Tab-separated table of C-alpha atoms in Angstrom:
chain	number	residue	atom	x	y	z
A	3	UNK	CA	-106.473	-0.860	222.532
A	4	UNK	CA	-104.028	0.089	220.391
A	5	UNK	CA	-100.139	-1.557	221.631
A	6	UNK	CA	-97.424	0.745	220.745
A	7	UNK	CA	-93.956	-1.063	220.873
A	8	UNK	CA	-90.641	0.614	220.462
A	9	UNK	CA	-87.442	-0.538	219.266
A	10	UNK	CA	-84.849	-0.661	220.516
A	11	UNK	CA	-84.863	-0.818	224.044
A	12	UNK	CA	-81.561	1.034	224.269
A	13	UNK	CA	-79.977	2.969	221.905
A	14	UNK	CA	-76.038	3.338	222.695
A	15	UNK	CA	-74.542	6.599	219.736
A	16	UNK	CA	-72.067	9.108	220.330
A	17	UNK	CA	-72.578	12.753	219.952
A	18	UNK	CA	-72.529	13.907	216.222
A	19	UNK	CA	-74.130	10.366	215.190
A	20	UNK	CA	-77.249	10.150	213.764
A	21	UNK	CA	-80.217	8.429	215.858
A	22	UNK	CA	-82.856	6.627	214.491
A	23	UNK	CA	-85.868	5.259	216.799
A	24	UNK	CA	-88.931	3.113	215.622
A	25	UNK	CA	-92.751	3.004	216.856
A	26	UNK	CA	-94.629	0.703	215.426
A	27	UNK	CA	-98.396	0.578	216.303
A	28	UNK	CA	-100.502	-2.926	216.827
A	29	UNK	CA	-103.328	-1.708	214.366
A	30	UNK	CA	-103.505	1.549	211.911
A	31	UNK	CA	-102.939	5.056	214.254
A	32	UNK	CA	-106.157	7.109	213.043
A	33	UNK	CA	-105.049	10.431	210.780
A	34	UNK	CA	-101.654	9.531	212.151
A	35	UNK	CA	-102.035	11.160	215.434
A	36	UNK	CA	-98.797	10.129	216.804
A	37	UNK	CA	-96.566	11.611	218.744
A	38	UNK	CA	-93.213	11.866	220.437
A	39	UNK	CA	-91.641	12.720	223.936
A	40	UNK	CA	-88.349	13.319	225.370
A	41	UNK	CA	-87.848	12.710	229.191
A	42	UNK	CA	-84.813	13.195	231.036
A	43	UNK	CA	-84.109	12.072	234.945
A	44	UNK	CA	-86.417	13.781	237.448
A	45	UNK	CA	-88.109	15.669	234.690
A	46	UNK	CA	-91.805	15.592	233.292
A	47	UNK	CA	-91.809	14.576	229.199
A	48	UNK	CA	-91.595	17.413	226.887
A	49	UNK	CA	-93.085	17.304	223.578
A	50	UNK	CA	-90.982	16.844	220.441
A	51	UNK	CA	-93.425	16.139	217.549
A	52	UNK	CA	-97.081	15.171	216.945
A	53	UNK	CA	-99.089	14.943	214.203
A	54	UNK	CA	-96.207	12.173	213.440
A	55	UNK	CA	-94.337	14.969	211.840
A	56	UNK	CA	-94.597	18.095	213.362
A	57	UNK	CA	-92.272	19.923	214.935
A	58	UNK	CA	-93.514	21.457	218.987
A	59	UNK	CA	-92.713	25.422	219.569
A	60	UNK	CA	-89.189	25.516	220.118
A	61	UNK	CA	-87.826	21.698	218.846
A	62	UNK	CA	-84.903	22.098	216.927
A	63	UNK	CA	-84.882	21.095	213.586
A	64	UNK	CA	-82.577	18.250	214.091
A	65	UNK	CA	-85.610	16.266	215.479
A	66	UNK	CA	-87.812	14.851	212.882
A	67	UNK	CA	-91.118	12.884	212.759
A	68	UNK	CA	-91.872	10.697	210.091
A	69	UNK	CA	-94.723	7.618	209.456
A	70	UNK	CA	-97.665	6.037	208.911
A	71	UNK	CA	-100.365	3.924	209.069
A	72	UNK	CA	-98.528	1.402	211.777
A	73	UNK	CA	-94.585	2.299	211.410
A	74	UNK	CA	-93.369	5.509	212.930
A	75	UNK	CA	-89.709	6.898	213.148
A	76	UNK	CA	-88.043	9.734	214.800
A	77	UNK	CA	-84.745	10.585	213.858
A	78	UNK	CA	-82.252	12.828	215.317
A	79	UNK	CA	-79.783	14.317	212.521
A	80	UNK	CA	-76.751	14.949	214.850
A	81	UNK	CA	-76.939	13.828	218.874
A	82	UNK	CA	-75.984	16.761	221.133
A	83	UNK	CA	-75.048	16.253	224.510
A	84	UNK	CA	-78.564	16.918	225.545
A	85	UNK	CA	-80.446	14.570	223.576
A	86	UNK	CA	-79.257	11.619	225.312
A	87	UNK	CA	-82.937	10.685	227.549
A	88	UNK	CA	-85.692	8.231	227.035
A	89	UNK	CA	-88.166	8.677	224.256
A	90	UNK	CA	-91.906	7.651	223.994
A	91	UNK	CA	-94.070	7.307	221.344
A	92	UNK	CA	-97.763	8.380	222.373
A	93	UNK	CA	-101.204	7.522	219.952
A	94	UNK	CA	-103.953	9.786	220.062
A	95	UNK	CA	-106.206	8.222	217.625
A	96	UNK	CA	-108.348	6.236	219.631
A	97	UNK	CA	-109.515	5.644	222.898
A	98	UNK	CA	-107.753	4.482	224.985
A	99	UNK	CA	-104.597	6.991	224.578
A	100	UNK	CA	-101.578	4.238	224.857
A	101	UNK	CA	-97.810	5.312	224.998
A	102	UNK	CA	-95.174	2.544	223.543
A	103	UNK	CA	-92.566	1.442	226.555
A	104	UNK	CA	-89.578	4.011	225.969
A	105	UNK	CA	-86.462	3.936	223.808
A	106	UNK	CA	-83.406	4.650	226.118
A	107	UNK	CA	-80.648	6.818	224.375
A	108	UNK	CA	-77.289	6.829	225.576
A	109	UNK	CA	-74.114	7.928	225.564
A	110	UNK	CA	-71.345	5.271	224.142
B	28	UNK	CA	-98.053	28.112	230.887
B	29	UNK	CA	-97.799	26.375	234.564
B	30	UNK	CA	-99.442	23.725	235.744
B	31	UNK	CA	-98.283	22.721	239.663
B	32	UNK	CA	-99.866	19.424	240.980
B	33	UNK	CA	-100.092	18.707	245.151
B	34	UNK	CA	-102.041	16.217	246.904
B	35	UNK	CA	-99.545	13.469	246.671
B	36	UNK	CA	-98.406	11.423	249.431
B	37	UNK	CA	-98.245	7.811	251.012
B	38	UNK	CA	-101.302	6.449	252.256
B	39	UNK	CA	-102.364	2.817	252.758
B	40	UNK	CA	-104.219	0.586	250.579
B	41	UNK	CA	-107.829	0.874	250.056
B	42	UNK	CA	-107.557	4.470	250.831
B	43	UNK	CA	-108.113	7.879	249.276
B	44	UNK	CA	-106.976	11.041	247.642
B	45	UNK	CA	-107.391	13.921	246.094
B	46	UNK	CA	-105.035	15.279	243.522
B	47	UNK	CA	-105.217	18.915	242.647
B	48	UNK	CA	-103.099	20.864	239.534
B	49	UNK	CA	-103.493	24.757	239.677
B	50	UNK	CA	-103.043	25.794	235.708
B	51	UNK	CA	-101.877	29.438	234.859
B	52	UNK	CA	-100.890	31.412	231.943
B	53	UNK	CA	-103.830	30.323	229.333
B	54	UNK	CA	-107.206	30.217	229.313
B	55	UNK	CA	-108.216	26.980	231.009
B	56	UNK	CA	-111.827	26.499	230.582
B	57	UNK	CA	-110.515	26.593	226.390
B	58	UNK	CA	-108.422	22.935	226.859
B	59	UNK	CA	-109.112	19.869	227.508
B	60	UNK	CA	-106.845	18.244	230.696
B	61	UNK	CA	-105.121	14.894	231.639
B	62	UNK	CA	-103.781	12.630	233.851
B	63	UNK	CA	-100.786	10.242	233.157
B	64	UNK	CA	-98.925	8.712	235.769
B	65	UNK	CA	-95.647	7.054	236.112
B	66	UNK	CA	-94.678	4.335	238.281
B	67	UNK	CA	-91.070	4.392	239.620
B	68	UNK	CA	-88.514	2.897	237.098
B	69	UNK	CA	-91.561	2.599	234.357
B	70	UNK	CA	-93.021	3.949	231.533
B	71	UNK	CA	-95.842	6.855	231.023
B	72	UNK	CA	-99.472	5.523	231.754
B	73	UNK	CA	-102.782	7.768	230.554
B	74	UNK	CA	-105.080	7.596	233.461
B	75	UNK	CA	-107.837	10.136	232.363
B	76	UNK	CA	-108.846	13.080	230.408
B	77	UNK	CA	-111.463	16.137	231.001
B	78	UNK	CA	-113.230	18.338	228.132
B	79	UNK	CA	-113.052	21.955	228.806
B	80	UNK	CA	-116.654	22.194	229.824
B	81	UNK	CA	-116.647	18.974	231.509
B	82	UNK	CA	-119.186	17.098	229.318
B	83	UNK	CA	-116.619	14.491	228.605
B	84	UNK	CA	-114.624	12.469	230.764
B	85	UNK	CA	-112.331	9.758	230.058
B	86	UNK	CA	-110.390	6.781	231.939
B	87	UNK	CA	-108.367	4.050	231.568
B	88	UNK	CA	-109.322	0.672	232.693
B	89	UNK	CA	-107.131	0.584	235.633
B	90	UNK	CA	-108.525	3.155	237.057
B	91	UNK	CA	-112.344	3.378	236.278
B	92	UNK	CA	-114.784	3.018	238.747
B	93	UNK	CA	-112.006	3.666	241.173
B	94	UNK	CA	-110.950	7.597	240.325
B	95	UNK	CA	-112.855	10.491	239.527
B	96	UNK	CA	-111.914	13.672	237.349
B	97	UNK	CA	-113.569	17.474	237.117
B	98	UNK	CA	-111.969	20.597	237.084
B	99	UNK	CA	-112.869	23.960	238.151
B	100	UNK	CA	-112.869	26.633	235.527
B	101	UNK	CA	-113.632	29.165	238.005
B	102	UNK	CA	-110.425	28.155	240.049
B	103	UNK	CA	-108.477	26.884	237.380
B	104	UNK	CA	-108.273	24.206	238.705
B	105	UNK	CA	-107.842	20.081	237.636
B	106	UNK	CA	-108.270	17.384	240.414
B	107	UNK	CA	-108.594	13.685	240.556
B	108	UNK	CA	-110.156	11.891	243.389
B	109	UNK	CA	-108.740	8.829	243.153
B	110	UNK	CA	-110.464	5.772	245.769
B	111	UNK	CA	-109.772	2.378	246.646
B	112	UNK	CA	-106.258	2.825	246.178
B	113	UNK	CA	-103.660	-0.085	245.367
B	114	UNK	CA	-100.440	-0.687	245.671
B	115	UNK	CA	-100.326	-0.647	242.127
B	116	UNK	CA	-101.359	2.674	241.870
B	117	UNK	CA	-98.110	4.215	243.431
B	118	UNK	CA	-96.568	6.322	240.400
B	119	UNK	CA	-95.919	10.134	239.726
B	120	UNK	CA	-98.774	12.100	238.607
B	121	UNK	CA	-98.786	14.419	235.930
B	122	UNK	CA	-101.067	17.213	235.148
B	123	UNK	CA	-100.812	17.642	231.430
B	124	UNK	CA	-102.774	19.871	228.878
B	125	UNK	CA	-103.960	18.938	226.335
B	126	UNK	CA	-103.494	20.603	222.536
B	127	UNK	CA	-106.355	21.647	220.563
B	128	UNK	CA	-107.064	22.410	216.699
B	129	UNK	CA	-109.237	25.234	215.463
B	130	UNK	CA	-111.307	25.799	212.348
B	131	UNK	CA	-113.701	27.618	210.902
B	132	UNK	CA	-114.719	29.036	214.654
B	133	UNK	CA	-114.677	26.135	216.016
B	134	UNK	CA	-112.155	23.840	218.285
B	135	UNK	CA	-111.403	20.492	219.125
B	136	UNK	CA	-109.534	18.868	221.588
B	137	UNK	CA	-105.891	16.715	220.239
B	138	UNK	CA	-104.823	14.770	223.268
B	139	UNK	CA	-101.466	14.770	222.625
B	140	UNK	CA	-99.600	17.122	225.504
B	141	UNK	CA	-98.111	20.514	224.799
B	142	UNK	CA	-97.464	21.118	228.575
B	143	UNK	CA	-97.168	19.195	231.958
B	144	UNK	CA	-96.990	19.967	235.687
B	145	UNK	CA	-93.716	19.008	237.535
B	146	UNK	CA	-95.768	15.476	238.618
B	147	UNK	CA	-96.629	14.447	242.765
B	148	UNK	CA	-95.771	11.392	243.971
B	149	UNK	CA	-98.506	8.766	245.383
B	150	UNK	CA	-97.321	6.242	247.479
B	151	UNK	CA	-99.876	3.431	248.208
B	152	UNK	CA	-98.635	1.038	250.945
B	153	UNK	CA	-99.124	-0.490	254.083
């Protein structure tokens, strides 16, 4: 089973910063089939990016994907007031599908 | 797309239950299907996937032996009967779809999730 562990925990940015979270993967993710989710209180996860760098239907661009191998990143260019949530990073490589523990961005 | 869950609710350990997801607004037979659940104040857990035509089925650890998914392509329909229930087991379920790639007339299934249900809570306790 691939082990997917994020860092950090909790990410504490103000809007207009620049947010950078990290995925790294306990073996190689097969043809880098990574990818991200945003979930906010009460809600289900919506998709961000898979493919470790491809953008869902309607993502804005400020959310990138980027990675290999065993190190993945997702950056957010500029926070918005929206952004702040937790993010998970989700392998689809192999069996079984694993999700790392959640990044928690908020608001400083 | 719309996928609606119900079945959820609080039952006792060692019992049973049947979770149901109604899909709409693709075709459903053409996508593989999930599970992932949540348990309050946690993370996102993959319990188990179906193939579009049912040949393949897929579960986590936790949960094999114990639960049970199919679908309905005539209904549109996802369920998973899930048996022997712990306390451990108490989470939010999500119905999720699953992505798929296409080439040259042919398509398989990427199970990362492009859409997901609004999630039913199971409660397992005495």
């Amino acid at each position: 089973e691939i082990v997917l562990t994020q860092s950090p925990g909790t990410l504490s940015l103000s809007p207009g910063e620049r947010a950078t979270l990290s995925c790294r993967a306990s073996q190689s993710v097969s043809s880098n089939y990574l990818a991200w989710y945003q979930q906010k209180p009460g809600q289900a996860p919506r998709l961000l990016i898979y493919g470790a760098s491809s953008r869902a239907t309607g993502i804005p661009d400020r959310f990138s994907g980027s990675g290999s191998g065993t190190d993945f990143t997702l950056t957010i260019s500029r926070l918005e007031p929206e952004d702040f949530a937790v993010y998970y990073c989700q392998q689809y490589g192999s069996s079984p599908i694993t999700f790392g523990q959640g990044t928690r961005l908020e608001i400083k | 797309v719309q996928l609606l869950e119900s079945g959820g609710g609080l039952v006792q350990p060692g019992e049973s239950l049947r979770l149901s997801c109604a899909a709409s607004g693709f075709t459903f037979s053409s996508y593989a299907m999930s599970w992932v659940r949540q348990a309050p104040g946690r993370g996102l857990e993959w319990v188990s996937s179906i193939s579009g035509s049912s040949t393949g089925t897929y579960y986590a650890d936790s949960v094999k032996g114990r639960f049970t998914i199919s679908r309905d392509n005539s209904k549109n329909t996802l369920y998973l009967q899930m048996n022997s229930l712990r306390a451990e087991d108490t989470a939010v379920y999500y119905c999720a779809k699953a992505s798929r790639y296409c080439s040259g007339g042919s398509c398989q299934p990427r199970y990362y999730f492009e859409n997901w249900g609004q999630g039913t809570l199971v409660t397992v306790s005495s």
